[in-house]
Coordinates of N, CA and C in Angstrom, one line a residue:
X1 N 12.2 -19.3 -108.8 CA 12.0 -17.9 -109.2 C 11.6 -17.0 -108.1
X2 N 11.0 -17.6 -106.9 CA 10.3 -16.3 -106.1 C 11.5 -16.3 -105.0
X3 N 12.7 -16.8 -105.0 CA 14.2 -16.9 -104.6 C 14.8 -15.6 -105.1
X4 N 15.1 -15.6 -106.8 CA 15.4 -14.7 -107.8 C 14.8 -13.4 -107.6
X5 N 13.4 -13.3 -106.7 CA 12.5 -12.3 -107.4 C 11.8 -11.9 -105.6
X6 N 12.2 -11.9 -104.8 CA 12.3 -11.9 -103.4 C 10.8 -10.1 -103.2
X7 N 10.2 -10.9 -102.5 CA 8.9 -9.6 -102.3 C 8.0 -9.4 -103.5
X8 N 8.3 -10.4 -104.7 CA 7.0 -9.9 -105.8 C 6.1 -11.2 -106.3
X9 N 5.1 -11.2 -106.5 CA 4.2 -12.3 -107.3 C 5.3 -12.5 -108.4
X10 N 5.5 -14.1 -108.3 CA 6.1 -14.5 -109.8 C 5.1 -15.4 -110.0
X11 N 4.5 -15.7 -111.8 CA 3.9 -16.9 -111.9 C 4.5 -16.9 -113.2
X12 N 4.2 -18.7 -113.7 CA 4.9 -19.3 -114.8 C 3.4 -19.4 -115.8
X13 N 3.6 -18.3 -117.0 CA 2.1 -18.1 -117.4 C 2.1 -18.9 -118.8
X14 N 3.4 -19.3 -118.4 CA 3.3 -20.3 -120.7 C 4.5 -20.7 -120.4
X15 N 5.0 -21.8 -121.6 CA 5.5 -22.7 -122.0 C 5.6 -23.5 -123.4
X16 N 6.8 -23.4 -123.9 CA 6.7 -24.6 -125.3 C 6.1 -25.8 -125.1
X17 N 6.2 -26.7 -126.3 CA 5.8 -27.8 -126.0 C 6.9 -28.8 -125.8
X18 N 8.3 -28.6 -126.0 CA 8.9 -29.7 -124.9 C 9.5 -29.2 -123.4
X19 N 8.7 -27.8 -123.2 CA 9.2 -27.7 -121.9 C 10.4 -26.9 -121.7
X20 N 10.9 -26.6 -122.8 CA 12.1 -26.3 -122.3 C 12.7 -24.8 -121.8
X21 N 11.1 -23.6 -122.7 CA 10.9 -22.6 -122.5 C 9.8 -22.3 -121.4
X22 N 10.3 -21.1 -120.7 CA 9.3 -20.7 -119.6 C 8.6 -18.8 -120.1
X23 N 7.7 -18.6 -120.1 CA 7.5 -17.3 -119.3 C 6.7 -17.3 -118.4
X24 N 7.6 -16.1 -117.5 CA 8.0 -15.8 -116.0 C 7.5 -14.3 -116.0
X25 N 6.3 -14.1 -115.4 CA 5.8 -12.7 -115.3 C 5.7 -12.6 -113.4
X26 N 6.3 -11.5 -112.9 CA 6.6 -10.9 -112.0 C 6.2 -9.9 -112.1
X27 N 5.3 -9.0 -110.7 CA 4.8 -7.7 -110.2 C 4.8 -7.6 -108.4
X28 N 4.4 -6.7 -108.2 CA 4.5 -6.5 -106.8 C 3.9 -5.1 -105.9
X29 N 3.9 -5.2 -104.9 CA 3.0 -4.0 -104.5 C 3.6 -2.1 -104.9
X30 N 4.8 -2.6 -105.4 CA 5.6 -1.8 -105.4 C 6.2 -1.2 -106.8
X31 N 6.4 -2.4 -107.3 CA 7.0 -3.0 -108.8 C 6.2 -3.2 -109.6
X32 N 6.0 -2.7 -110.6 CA 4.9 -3.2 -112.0 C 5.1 -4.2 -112.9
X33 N 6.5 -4.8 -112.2 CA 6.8 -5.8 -113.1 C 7.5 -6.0 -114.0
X34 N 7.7 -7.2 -114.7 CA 8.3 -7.3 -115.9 C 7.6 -9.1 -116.7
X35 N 8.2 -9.3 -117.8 CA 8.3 -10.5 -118.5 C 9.1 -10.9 -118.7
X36 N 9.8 -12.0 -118.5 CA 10.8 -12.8 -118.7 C 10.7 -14.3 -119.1
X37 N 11.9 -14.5 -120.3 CA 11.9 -15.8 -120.6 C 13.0 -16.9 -119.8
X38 N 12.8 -18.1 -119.7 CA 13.2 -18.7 -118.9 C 13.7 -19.7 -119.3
X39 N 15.4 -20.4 -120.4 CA 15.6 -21.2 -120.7 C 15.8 -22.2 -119.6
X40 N 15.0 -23.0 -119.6 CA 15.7 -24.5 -118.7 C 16.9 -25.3 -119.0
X41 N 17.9 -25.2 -120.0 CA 18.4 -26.1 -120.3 C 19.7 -25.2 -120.5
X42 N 19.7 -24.1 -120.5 CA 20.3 -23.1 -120.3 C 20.8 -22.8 -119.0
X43 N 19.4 -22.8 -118.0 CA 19.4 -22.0 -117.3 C 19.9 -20.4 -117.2
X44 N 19.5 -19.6 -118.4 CA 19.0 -18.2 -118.1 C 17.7 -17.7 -118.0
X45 N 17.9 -16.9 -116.9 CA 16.3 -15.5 -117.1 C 17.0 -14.7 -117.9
X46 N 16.0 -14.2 -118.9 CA 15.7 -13.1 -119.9 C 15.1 -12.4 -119.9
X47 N 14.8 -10.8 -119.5 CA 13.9 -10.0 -119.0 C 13.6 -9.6 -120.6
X48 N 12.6 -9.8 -121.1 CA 11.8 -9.5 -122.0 C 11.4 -8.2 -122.1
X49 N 10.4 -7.8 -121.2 CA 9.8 -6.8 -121.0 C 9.1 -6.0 -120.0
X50 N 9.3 -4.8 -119.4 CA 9.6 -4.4 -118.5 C 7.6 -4.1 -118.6
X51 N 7.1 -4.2 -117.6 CA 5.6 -3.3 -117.6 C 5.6 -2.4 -117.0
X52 N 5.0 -1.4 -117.9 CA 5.1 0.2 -117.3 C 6.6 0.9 -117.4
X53 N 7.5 0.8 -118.3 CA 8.6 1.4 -118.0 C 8.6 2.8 -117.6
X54 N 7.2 3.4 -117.8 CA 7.5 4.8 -117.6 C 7.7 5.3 -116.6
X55 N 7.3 4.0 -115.3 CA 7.3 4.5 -114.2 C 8.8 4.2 -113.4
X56 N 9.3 5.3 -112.6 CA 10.6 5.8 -112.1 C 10.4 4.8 -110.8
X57 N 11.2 3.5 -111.0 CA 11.3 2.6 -109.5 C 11.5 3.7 -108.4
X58 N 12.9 4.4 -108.6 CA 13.1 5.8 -107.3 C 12.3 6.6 -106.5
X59 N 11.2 6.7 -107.8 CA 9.5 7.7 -107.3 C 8.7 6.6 -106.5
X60 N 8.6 5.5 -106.8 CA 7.3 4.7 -106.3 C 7.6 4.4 -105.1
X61 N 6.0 4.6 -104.3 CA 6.1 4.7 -103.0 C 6.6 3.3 -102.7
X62 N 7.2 3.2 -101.2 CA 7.5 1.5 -100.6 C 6.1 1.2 -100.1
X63 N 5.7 -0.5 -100.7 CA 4.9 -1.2 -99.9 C 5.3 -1.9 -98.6
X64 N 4.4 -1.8 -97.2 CA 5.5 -3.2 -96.7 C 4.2 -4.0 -96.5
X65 N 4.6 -5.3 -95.9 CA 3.4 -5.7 -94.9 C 3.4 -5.5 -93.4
X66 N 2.2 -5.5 -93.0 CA 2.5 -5.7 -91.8 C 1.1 -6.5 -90.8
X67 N 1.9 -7.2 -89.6 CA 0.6 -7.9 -89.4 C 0.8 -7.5 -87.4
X68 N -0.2 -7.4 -86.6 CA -0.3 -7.3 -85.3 C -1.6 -8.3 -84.7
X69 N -1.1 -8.8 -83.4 CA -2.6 -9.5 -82.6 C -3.1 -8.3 -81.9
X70 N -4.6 -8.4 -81.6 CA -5.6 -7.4 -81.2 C -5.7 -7.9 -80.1
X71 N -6.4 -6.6 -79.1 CA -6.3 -6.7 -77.7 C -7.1 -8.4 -77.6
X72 N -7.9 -9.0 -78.9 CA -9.2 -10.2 -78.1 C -8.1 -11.5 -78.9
X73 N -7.1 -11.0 -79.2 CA -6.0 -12.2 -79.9 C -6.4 -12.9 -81.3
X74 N -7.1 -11.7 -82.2 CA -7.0 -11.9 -83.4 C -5.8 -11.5 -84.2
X75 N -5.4 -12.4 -85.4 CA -4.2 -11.7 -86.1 C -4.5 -10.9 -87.2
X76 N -4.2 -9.2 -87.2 CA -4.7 -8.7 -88.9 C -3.2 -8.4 -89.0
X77 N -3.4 -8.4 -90.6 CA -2.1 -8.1 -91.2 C -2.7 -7.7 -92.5
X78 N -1.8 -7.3 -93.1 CA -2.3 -6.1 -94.6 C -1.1 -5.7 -94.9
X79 N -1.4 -4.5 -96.1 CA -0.3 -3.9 -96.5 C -0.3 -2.3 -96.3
X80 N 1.1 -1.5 -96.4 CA 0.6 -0.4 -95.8 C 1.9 0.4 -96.5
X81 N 1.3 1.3 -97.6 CA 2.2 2.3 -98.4 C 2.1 3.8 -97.5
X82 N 3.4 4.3 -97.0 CA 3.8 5.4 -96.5 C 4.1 6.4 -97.7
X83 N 4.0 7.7 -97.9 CA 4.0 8.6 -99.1 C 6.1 8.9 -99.1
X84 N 6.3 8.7 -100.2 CA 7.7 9.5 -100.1 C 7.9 10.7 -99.6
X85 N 7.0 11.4 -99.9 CA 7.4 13.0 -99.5 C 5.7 13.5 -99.0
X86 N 5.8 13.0 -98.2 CA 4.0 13.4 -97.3 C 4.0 15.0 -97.2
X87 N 2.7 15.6 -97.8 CA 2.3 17.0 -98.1 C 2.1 17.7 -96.3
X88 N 1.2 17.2 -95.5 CA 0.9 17.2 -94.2 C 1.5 16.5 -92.8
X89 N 1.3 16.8 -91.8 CA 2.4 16.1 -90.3 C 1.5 16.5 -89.5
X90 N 0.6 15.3 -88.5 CA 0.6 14.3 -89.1 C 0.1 13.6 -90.3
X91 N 0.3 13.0 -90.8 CA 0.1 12.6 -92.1 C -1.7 11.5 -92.3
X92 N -2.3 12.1 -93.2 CA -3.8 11.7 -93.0 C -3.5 10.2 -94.0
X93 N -4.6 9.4 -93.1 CA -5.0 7.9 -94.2 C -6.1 7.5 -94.7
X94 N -6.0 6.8 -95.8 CA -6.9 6.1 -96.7 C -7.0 4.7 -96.4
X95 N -8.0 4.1 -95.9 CA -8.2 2.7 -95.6 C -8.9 2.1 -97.0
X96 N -8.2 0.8 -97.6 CA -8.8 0.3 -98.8 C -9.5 -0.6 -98.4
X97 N -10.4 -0.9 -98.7 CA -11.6 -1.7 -98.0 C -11.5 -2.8 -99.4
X98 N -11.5 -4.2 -99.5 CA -11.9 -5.1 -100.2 C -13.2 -5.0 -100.6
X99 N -13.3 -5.6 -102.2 CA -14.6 -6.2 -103.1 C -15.5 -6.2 -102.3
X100 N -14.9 -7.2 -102.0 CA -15.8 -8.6 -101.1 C -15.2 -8.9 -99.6
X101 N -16.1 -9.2 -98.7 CA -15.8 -9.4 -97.6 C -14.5 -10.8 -97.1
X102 N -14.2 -11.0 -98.3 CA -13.7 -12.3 -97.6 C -11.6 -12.3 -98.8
X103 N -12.6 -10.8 -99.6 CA -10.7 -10.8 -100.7 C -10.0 -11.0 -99.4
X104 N -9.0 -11.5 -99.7 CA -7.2 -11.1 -99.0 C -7.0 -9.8 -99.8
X105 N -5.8 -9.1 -99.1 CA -4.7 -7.7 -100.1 C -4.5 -8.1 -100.8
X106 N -4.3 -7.7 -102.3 CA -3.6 -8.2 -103.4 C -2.2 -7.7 -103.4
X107 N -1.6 -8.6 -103.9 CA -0.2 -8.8 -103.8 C 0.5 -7.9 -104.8
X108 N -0.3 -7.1 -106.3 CA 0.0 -6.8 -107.4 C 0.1 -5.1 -107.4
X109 N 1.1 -4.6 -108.2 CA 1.1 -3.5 -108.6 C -0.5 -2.6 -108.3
X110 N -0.5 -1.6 -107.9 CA -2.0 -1.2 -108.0 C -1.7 0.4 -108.6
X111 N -1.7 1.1 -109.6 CA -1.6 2.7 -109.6 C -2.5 3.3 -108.8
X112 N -3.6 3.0 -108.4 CA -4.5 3.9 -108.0 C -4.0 4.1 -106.2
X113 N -3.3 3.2 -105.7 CA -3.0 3.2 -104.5 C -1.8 3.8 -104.3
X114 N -0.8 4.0 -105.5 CA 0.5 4.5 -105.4 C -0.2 5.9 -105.7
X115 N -1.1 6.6 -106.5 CA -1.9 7.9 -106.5 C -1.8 8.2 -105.5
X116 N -2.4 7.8 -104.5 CA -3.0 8.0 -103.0 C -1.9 8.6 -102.2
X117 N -0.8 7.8 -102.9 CA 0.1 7.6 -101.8 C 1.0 8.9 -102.5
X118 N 1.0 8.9 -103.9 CA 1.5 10.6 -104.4 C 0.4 11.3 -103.6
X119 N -0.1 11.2 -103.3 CA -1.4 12.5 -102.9 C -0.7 13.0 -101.4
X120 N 0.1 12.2 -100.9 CA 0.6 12.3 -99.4 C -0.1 11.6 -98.6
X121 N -0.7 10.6 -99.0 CA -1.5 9.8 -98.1 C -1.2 8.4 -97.5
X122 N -1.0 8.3 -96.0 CA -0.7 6.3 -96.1 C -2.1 5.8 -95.9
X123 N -1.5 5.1 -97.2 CA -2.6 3.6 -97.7 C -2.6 2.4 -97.0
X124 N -3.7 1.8 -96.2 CA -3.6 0.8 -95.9 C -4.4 0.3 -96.5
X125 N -4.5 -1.4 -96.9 CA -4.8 -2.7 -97.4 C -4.9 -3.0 -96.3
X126 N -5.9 -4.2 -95.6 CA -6.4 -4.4 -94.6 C -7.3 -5.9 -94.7
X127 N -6.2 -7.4 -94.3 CA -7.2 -8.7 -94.1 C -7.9 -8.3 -93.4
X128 N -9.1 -8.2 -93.4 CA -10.1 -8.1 -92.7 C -10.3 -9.8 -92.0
X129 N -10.8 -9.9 -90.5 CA -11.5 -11.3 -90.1 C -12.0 -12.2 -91.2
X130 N -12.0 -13.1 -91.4 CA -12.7 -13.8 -92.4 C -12.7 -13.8 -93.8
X131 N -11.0 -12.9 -94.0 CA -10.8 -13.3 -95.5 C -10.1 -15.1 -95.8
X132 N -10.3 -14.9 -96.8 CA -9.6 -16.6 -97.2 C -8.2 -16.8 -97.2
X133 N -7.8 -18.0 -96.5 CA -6.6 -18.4 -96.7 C -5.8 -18.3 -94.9
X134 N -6.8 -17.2 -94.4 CA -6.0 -17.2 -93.1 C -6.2 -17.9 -91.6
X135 N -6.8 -19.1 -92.1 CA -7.3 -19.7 -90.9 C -9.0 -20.0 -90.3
X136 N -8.9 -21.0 -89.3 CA -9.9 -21.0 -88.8 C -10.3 -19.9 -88.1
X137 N -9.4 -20.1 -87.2 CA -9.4 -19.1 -85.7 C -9.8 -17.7 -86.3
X138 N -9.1 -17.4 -87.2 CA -9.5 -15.9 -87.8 C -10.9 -15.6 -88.6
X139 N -11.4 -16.9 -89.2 CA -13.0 -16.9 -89.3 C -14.0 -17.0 -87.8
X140 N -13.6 -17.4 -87.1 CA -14.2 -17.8 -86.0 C -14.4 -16.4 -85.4
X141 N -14.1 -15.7 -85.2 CA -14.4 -14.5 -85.0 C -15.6 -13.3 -85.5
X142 N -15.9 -14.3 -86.4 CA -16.9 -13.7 -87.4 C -18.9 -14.0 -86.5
X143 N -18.5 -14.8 -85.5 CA -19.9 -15.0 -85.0 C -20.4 -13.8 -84.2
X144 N -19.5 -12.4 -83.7 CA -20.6 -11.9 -83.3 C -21.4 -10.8 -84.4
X145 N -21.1 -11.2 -85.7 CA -21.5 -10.3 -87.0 C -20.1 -9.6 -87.5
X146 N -20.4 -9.8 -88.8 CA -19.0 -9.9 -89.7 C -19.1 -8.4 -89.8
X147 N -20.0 -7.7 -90.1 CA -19.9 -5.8 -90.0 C -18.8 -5.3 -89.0
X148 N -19.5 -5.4 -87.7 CA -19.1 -4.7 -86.9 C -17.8 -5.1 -86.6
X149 N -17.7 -6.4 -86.6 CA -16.4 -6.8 -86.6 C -15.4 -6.1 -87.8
X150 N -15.7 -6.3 -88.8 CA -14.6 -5.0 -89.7 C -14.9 -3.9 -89.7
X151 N -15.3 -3.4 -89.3 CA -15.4 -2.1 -88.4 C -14.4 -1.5 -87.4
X152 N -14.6 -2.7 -86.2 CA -13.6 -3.0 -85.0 C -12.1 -3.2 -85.5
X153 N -11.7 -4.0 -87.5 CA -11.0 -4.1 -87.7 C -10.1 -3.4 -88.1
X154 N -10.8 -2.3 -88.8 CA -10.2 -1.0 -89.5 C -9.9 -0.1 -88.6
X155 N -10.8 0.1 -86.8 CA -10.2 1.2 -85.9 C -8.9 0.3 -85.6
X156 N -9.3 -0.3 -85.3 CA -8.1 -1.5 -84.9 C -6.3 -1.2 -85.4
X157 N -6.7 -1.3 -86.9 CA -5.7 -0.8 -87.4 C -5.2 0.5 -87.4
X158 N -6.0 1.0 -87.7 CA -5.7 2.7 -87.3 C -5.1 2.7 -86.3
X159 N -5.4 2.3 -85.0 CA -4.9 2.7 -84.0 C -3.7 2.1 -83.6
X160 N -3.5 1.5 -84.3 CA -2.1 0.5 -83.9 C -1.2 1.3 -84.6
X161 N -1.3 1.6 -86.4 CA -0.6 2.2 -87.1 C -0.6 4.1 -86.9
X162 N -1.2 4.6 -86.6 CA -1.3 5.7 -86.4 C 0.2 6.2 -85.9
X163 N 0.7 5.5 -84.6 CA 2.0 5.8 -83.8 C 2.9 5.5 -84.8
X164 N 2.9 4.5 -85.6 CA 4.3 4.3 -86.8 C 4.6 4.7 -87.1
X165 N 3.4 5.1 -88.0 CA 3.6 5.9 -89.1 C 3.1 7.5 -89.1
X166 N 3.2 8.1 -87.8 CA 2.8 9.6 -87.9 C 1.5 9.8 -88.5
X167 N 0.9 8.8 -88.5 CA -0.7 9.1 -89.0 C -1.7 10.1 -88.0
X168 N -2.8 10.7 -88.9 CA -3.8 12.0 -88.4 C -4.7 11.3 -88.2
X169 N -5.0 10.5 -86.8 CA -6.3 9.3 -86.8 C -7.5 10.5 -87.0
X170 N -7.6 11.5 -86.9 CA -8.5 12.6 -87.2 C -9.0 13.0 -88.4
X171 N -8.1 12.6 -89.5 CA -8.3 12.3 -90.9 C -8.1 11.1 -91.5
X172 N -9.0 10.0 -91.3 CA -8.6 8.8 -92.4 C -10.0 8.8 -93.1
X173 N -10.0 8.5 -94.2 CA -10.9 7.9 -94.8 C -11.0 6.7 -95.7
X174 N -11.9 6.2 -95.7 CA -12.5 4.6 -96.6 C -12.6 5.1 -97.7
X175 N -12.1 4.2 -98.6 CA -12.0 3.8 -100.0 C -12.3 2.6 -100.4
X176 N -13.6 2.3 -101.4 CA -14.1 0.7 -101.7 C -15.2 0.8 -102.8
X177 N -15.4 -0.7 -103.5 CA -16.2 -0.5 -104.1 C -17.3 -1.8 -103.7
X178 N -18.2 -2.2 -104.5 CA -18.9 -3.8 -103.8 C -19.3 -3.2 -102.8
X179 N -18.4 -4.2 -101.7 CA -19.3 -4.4 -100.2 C -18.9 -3.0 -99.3

């Protein structure tokens, strides 16, 4: 399925009881998704149901990822929506700060970040050091205090993406809730 469905979260969320039926829900940073049925014995996908049809694939901003090593040879990587039709030049950003100190980006549809990104704004998503899943070496960095170090990780980013993406390092601001 994640062959079929290339750049989006696919999970297999049900099934009959001999197995023979699947549903197949797919989303993405970009894509709101759909539901699909999955004969096995067939082998068809069946798009069931679209989520969110109202929204215009054409309109929604592109997600990509992107990941860079830092001058001390840490790796951050995240996600980062560019506005289709940016209001301002250079173009001002919103850093989305994680829950919790240790979320990864989510992989999933988000409106409130494609908003942002209608607003004229690039959105960055941002692994911070010491989120889960990315290693030792990338927790280990966490000893001289995990603050300042995501701190160091969000200029970090800015300043790398700033040149890409025509960003106003003079206007970014944080966006978070939690920590």
């Amino acid at each position: 399925f994640e062959q079929t469905f290339p750049g989006l979260s696919v999970k297999i969320t049900d099934w009959d009881e001999a197995g023979r039926r699947f549903i197949v829900t797919t989303e993405g940073p970009s894509d709101p998704g759909a539901i699909f049925i999955f004969d096995r014995e067939k082998k068809k996908l069946l798009e069931f149901v679209r989520r969110a049809p109202w929204i215009d694939a054409a309109r929604v901003n592109p997600t990509r990822p992107f990941s860079y090593t830092t001058k001390d040879g840490a790796r951050l990587s995240g996600l980062i929506m560019a506005p289709r039709q940016p209001r301002l030049k250079p173009i001002p950003m919103v850093v989305v700060c994680p829950d919790l100190p240790w979320q990864r980006v989510r992989s999933e549809f988000q409106a409130e970040v494609q908003a942002l990104a209608d607003m004229g704004f690039v959105v960055v998503q941002l692994n911070g050091r010491g989120a889960w899943g990315l290693g030792l070496k990338q927790r280990q960095s966490l000893t001289g205090g995990y603050d300042q170090v995501q701190v160091d990780d969000v200029v970090a980013a800015v300043t790398h993406l700033q040149t890409i993406f025509q960003v106003n390092a003079r206007r970014v601001a944080l966006l978070g809730r939690g920590h």
